[in-house]
PDB file of C-alpha atoms and ligand atoms in Angstrom:
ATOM      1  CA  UNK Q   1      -0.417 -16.151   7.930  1.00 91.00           C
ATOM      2  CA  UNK Q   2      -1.270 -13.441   5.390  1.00 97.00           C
ATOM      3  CA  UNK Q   3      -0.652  -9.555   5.847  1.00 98.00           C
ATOM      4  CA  UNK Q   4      -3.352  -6.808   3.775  1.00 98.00           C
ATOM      5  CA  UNK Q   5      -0.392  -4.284   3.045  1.00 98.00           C
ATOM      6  CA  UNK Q   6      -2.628  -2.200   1.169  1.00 98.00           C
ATOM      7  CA  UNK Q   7      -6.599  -1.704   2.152  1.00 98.00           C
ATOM      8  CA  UNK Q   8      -8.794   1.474   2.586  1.00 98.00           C
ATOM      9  CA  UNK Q   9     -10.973   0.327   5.715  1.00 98.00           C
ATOM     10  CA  UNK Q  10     -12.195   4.135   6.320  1.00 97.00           C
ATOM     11  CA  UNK Q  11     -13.816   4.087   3.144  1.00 96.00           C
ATOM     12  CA  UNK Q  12     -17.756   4.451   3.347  1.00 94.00           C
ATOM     13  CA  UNK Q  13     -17.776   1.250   1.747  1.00 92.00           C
ATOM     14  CA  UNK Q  14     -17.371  -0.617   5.117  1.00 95.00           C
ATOM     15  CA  UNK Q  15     -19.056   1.685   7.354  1.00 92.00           C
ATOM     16  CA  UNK Q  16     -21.785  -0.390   8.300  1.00 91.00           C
ATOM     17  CA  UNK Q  17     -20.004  -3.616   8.916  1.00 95.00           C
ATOM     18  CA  UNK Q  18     -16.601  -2.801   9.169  1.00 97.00           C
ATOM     19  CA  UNK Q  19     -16.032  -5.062  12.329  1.00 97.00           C
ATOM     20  CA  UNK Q  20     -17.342  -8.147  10.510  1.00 97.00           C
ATOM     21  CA  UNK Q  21     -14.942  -6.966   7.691  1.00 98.00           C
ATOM     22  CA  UNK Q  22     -11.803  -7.443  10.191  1.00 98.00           C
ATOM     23  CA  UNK Q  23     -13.409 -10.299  11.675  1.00 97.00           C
ATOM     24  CA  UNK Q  24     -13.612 -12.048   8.207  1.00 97.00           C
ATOM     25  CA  UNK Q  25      -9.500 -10.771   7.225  1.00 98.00           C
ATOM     26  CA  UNK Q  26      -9.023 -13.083  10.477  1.00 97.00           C
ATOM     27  CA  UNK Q  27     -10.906 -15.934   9.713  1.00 96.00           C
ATOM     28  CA  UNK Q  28      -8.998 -16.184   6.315  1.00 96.00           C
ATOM     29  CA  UNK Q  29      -5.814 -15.971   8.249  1.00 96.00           C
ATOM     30  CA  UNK Q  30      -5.274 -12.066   7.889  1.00 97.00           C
ATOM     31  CA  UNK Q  31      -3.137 -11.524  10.879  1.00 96.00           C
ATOM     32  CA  UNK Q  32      -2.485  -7.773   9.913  1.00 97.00           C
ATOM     33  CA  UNK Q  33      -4.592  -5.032   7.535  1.00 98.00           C
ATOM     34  CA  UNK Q  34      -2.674  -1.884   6.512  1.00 98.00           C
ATOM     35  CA  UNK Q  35      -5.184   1.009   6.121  1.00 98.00           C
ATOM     36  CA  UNK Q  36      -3.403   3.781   3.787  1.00 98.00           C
ATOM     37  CA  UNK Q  37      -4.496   7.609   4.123  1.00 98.00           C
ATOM     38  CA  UNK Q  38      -5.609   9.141   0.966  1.00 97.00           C
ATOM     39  CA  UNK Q  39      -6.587  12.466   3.268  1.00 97.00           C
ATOM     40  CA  UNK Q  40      -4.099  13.641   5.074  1.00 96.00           C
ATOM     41  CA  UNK Q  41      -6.756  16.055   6.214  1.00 96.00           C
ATOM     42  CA  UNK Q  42      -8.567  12.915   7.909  1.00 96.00           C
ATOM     43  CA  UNK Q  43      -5.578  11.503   9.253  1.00 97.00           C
ATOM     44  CA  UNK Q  44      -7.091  11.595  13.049  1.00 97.00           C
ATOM     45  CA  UNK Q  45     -10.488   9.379  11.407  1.00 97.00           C
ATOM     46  CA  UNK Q  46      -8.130   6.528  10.002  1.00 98.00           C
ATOM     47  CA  UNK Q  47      -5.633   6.678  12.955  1.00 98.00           C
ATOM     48  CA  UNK Q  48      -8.585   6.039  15.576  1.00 97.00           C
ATOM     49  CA  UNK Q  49      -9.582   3.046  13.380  1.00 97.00           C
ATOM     50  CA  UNK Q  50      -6.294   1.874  13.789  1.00 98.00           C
ATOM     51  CA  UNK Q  51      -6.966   2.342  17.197  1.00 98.00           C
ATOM     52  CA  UNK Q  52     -10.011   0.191  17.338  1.00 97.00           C
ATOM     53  CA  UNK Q  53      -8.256  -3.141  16.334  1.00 97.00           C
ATOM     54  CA  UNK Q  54      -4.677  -4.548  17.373  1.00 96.00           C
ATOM     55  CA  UNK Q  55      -4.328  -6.170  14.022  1.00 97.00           C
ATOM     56  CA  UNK Q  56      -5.042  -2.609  11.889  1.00 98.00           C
ATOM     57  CA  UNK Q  57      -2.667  -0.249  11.451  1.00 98.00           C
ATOM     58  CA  UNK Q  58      -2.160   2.768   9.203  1.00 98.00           C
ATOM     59  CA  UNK Q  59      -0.296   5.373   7.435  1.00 98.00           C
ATOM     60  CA  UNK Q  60      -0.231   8.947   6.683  1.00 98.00           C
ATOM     61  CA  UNK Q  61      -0.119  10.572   3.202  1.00 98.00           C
ATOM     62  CA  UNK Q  62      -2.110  12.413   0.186  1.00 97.00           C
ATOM     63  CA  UNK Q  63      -3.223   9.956  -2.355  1.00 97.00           C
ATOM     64  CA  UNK Q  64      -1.997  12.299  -5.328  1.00 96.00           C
ATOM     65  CA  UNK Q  65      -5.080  12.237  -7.061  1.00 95.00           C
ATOM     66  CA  UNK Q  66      -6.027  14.918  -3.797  1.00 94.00           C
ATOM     67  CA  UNK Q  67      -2.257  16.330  -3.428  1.00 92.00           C
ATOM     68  CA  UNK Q  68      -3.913  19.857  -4.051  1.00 91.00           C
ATOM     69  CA  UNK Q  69      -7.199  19.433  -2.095  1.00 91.00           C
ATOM     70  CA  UNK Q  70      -7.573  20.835   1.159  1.00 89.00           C
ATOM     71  CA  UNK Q  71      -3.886  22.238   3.247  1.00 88.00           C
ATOM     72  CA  UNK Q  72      -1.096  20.538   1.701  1.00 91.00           C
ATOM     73  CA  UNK Q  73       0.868  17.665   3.211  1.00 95.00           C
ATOM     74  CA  UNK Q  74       4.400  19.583   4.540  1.00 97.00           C
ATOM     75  CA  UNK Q  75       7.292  17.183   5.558  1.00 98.00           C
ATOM     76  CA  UNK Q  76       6.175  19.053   9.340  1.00 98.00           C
ATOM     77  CA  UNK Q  77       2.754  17.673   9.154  1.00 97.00           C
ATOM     78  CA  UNK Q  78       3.813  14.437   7.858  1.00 98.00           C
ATOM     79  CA  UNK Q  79       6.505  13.563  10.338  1.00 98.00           C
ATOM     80  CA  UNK Q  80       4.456  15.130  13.224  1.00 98.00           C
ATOM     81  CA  UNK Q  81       1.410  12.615  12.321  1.00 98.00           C
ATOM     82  CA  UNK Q  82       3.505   9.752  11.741  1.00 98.00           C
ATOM     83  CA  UNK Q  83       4.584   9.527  15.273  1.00 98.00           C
ATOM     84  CA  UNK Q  84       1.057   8.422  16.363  1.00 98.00           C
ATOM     85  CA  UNK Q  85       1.651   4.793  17.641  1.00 98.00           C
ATOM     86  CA  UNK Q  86      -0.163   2.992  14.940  1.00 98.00           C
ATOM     87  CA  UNK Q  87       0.715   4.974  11.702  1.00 98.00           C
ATOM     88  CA  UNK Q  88       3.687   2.583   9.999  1.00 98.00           C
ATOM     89  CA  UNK Q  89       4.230   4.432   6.842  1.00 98.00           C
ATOM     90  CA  UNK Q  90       4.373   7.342   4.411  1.00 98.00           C
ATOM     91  CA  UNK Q  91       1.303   7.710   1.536  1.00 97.00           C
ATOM     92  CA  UNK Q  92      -0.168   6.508   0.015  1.00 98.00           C
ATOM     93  CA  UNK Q  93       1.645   8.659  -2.698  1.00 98.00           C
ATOM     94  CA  UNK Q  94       2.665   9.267  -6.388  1.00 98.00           C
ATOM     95  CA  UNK Q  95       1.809  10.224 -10.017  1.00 97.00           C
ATOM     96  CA  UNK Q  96      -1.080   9.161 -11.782  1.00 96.00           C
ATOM     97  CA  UNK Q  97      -1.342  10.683 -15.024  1.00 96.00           C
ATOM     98  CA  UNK Q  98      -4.054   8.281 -15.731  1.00 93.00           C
ATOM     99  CA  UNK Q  99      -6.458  10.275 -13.808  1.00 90.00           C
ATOM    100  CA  UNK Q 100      -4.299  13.623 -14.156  1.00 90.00           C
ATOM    101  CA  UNK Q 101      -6.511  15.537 -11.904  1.00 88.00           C
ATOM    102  CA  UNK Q 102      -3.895  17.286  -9.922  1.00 94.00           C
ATOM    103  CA  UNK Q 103      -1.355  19.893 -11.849  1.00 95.00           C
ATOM    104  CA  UNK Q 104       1.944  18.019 -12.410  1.00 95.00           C
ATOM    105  CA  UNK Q 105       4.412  20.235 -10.963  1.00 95.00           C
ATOM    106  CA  UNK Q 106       2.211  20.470  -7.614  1.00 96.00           C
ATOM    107  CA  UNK Q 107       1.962  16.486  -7.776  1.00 96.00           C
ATOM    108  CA  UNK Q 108       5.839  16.034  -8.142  1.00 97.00           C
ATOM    109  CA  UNK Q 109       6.474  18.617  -4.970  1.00 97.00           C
ATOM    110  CA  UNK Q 110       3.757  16.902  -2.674  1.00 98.00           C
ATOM    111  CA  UNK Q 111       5.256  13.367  -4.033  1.00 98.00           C
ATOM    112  CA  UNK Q 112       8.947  14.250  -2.947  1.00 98.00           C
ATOM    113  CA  UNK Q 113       7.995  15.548   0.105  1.00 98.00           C
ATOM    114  CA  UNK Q 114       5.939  12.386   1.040  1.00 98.00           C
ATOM    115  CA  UNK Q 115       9.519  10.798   0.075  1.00 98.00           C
ATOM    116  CA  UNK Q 116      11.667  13.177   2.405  1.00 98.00           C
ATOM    117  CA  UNK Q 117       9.401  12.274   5.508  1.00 98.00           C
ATOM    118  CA  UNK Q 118       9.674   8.785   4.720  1.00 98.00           C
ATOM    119  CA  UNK Q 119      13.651   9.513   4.870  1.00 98.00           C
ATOM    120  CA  UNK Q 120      13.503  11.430   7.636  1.00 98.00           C
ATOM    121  CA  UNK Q 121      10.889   8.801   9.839  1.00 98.00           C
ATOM    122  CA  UNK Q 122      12.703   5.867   8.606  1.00 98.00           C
ATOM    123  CA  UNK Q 123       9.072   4.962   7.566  1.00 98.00           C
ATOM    124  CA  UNK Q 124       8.331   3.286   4.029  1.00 98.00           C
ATOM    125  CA  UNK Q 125       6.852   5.326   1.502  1.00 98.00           C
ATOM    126  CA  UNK Q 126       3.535   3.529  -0.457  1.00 98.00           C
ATOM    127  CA  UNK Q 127       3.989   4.835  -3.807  1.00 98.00           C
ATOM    128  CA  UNK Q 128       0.871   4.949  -6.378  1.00 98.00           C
ATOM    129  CA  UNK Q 129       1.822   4.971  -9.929  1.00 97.00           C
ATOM    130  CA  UNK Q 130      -0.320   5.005 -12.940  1.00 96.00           C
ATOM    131  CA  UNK Q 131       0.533   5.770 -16.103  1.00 96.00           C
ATOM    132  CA  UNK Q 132       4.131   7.798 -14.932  1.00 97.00           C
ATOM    133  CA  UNK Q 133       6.496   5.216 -15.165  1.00 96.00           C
ATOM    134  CA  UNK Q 134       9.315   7.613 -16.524  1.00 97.00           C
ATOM    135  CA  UNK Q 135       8.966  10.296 -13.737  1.00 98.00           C
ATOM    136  CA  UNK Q 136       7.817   7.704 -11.126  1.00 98.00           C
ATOM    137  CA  UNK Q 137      11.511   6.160 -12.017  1.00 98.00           C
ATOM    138  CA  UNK Q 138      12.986   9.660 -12.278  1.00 98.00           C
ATOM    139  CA  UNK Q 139      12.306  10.729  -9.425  1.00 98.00           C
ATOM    140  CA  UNK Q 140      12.768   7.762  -6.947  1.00 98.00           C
ATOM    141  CA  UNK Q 141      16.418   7.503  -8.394  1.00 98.00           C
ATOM    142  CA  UNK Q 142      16.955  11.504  -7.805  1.00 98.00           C
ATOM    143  CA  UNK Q 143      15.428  11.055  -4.310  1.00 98.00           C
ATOM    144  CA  UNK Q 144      17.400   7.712  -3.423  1.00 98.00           C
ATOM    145  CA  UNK Q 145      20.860   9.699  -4.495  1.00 98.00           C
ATOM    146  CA  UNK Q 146      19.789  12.481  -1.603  1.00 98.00           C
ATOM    147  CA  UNK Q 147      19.526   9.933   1.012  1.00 98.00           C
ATOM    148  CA  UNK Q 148      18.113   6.325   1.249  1.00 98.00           C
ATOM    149  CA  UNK Q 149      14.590   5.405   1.976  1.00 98.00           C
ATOM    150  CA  UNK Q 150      12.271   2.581   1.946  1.00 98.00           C
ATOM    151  CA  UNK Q 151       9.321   1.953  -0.019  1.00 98.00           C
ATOM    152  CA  UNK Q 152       7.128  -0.322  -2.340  1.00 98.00           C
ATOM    153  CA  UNK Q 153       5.413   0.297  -5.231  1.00 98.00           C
ATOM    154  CA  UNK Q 154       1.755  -0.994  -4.738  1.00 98.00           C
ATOM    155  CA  UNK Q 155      -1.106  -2.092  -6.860  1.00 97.00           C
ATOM    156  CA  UNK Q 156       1.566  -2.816  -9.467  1.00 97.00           C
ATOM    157  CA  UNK Q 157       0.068  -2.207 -12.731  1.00 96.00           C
ATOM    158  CA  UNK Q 158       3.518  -0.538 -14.599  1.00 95.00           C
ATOM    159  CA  UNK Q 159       5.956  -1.624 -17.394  1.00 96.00           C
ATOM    160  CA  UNK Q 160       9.003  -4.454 -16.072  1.00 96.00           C
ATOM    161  CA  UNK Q 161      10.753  -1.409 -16.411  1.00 97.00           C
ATOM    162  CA  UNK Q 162       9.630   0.608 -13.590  1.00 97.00           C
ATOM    163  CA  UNK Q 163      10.034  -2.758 -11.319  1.00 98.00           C
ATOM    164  CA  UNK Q 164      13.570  -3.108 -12.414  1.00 98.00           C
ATOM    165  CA  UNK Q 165      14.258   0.255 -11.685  1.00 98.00           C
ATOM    166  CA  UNK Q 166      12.177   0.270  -8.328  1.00 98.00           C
ATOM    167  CA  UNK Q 167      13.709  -3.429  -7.852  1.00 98.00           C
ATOM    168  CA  UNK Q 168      17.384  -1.650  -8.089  1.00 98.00           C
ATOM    169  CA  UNK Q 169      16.794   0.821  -5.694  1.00 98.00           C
ATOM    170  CA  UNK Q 170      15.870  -1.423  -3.391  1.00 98.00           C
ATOM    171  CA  UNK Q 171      12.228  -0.845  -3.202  1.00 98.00           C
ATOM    172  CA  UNK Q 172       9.568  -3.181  -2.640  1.00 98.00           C
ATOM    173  CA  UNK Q 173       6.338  -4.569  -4.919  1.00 98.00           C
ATOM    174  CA  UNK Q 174       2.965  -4.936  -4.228  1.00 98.00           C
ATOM    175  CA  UNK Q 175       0.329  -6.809  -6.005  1.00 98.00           C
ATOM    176  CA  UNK Q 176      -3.533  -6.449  -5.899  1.00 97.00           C
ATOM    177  CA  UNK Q 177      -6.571  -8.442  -7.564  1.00 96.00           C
ATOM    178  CA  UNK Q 178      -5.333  -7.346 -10.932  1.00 97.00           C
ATOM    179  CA  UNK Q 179      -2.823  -9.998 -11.353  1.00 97.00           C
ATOM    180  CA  UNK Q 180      -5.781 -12.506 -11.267  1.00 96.00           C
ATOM    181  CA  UNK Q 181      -7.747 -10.931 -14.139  1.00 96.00           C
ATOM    182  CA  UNK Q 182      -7.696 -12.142 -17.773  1.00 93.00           C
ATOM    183  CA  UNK Q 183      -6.132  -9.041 -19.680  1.00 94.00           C
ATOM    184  CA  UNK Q 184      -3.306  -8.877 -16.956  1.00 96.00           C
ATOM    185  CA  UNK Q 185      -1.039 -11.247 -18.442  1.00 96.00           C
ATOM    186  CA  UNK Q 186       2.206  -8.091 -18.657  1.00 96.00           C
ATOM    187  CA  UNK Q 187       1.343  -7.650 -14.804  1.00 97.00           C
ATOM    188  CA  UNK Q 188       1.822 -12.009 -14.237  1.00 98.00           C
ATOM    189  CA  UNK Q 189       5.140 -11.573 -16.107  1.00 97.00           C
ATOM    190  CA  UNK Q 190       6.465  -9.023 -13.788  1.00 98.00           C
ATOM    191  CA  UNK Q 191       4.925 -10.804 -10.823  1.00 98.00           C
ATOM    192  CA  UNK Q 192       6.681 -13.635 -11.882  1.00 98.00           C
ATOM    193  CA  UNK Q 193      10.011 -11.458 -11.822  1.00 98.00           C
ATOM    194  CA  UNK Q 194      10.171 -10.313  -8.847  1.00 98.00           C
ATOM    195  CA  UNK Q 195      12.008 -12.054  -6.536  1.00 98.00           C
ATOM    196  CA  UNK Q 196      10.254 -13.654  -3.461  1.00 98.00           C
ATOM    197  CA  UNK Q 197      11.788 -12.093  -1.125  1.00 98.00           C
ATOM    198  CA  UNK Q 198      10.652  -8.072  -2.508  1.00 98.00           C
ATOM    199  CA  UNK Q 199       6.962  -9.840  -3.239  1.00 98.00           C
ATOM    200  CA  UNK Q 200       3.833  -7.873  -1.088  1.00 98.00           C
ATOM    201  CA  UNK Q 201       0.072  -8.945  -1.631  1.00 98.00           C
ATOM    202  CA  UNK Q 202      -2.854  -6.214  -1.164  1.00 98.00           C
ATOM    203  CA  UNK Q 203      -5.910  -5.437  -1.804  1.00 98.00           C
ATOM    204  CA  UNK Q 204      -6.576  -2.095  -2.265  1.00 97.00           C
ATOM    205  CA  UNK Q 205     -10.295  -2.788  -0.821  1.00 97.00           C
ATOM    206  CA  UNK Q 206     -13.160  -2.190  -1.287  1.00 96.00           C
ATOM    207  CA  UNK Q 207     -12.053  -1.627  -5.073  1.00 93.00           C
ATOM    208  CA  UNK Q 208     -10.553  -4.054  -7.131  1.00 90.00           C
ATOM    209  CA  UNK Q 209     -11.790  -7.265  -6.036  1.00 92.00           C
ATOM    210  CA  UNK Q 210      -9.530 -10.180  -7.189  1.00 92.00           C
ATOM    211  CA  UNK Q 211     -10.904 -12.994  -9.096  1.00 92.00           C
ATOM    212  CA  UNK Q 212     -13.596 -15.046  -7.731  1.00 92.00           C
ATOM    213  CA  UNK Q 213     -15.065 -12.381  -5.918  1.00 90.00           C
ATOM    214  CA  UNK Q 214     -14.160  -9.926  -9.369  1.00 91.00           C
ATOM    215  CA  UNK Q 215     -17.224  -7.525  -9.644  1.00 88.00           C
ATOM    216  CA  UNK Q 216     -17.879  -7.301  -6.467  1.00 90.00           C
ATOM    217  CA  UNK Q 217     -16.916  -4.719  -3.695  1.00 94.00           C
ATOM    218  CA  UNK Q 218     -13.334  -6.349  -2.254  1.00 96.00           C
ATOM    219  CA  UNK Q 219     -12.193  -6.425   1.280  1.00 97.00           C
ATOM    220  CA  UNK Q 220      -9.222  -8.273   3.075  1.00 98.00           C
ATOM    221  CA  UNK Q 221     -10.283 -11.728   3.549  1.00 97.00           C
ATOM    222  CA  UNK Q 222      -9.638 -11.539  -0.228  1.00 97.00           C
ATOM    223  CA  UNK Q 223      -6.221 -11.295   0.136  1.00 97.00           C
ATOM    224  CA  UNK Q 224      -5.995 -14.871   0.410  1.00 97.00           C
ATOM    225  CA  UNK Q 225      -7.849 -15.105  -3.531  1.00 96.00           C
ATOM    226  CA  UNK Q 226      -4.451 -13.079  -4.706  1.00 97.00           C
ATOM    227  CA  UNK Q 227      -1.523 -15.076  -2.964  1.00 98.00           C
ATOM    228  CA  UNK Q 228      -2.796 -18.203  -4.075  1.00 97.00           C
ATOM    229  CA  UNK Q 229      -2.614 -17.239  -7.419  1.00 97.00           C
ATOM    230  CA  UNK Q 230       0.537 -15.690  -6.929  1.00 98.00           C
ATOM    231  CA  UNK Q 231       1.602 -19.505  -5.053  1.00 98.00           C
ATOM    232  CA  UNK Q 232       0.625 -20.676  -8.480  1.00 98.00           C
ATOM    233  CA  UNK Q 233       2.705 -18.283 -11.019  1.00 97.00           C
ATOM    234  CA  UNK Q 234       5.396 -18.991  -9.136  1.00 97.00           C
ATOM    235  CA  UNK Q 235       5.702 -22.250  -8.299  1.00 97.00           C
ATOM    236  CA  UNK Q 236       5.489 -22.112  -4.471  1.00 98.00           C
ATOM    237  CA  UNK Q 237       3.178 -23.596  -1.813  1.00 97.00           C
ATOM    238  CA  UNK Q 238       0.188 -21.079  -0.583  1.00 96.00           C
ATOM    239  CA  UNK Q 239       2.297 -21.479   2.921  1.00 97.00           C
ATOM    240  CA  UNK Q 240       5.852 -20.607   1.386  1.00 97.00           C
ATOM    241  CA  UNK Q 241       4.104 -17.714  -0.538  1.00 98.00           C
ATOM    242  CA  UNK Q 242       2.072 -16.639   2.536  1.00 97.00           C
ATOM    243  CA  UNK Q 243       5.139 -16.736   4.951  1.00 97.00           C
ATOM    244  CA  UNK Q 244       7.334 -14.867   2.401  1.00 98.00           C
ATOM    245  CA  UNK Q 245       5.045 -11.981   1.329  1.00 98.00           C
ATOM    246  CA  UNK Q 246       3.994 -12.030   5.422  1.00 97.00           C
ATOM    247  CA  UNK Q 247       7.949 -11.713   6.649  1.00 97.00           C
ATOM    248  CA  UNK Q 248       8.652  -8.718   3.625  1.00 98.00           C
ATOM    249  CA  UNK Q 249       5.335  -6.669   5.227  1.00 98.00           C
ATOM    250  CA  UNK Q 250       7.189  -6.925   8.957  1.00 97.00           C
ATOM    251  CA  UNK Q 251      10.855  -6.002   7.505  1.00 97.00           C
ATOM    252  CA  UNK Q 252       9.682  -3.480   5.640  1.00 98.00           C
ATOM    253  CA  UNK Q 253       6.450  -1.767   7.549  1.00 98.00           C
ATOM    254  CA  UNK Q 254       8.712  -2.724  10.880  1.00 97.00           C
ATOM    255  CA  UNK Q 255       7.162  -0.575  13.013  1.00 97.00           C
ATOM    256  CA  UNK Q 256       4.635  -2.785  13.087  1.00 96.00           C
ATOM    257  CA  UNK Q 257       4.340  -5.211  15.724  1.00 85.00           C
ATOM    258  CA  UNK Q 258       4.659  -9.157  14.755  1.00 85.00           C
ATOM    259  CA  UNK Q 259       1.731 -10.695  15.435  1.00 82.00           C
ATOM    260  CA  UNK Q 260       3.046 -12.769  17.960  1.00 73.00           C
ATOM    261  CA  UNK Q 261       4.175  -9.778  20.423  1.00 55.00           C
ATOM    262  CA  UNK Q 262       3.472  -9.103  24.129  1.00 46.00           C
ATOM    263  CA  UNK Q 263       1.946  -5.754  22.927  1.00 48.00           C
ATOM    264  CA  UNK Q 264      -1.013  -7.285  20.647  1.00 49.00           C
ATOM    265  CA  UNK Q 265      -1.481 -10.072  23.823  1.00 45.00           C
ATOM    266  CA  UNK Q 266      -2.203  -6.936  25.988  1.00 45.00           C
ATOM    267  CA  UNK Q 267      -4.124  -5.662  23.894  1.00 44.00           C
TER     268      UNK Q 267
HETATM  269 ZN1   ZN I 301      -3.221   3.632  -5.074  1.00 70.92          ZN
HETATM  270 ZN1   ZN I 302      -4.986   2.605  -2.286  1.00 70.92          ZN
END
């Protein structure tokens, strides 16, 4: 069994065939797909996906590279939206300074607030971070000392420093197609790192498609591409990987029900 923590099925990208998308994640053995808000302004569009299939389920956030587009993501909003049924997390949010299109101080507010509703839901927080490591590890260890929270870091693309930290705090890490590309090898050695037991595998579809299908548009089914080549970093069967990464998604997205639950049988 494999888990998509991390996926954008709303995206136009899948529009046309987004139900032989999911029914491909399930062939490949994706029992679960994560679809993470970007818009908090089209949180009702990606919660009645959710809706559509008992294995997808969502979250609620502003990507920060749209923290000032549109009315801003309060912890109100935030904890009011979270309570629909499928919505199992906070973000996805952040810093990325590689795109820098938001003004800092407005990205750091809308960041911490996204981290006070995750406190406040009990909810983990999916934290973005691209080129911030230093103020992405600032300010998780100012927010942890106000009150504890759960999280991940995902698409992990940062310096062994900002795992450690993250790693320290408690905090989850998620890794996408990247690890499987050539020029990635910093990103293997911190995949290699982290224990097996704070390991998630995404992929941040329809972008970043891991190697084979690298080039191409990406979707969950290739999933599977990334935690075997995880398997093989580490040392571990494809089953001990998959039932690992699988068993950190339901401890730490637990709001989500396990795929063997009287609720998705109803369904
Ligand atoms: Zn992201
Ligand atoms: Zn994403």
């Amino acid at each position: 069994m494999l888990i998509d923590s991390h996926c954008h099925l709303d995206f136009p990208d899948f529009a046309p065939e987004r139900d032989a998308v999911v029914a491909r994640a399930r062939a490949a053995g994706v029992m679960r797909m994560i679809t993470i808000s970007t818009r908090i302004d089209k949180f009702a569009e990606i919660s009645t996906l959710a809706e559509a299939y008992p294995d997808v389920f969502c979250t609620v956030g502003d990507h920060p590279e749209h923290a000032n587009e549109g009315a801003e993501a309060t912890l109100d909003r935030l904890t009011t939206l979270a309570q629909h049924p499928k919505c199992v997390g906070i973000g996805e949010t952040g810093l990325d300074y590689h795109h820098d299109k938001v003004p800092r101080d407005t990205a750091e507010r809308v960041f911490r607030t996204h981290i006070a509703a995750a406190r406040q839901t009990g909810l983990p927080v999916v934290v973005h971070a691209r080129d911030a490591d230093a103020d992405v590890a600032a300010i998780l260890a100012d927010e942890m000392g106000k009150g504890p929270f759960k999280g991940l870091l995902h698409c992990f693309t940062s310096s062994m420093a900002l795992a450690e930290a993250a790693l320290s705090l408690g905090l989850y890490i998620s890794f996408s197609g990247i690890v499987t590309f050539k020029n990635a090898s910093e990103i293997r050695d911190v995949a290699r790192a982290v224990p097996l037991d704070k390991l998630l595998v995404e992929t941040d579809a329809p972008f970043l498609a891991p190697v084979p299908h690298r080039g191409g548009r990406n979707e969950p089914a290739y999933v599977a591409a990334t935690a075997e080549f995880i398997a093989g970093l580490k040392g571990v069967s494809i089953a001990d990987l998959a039932a690992a990464t699988s068993a950190n998604v339901l401890r730490l997205f637990d709001k989500m029900s396990r795929p063997d639950s009287a609720r998705e049988d109803a369904a």
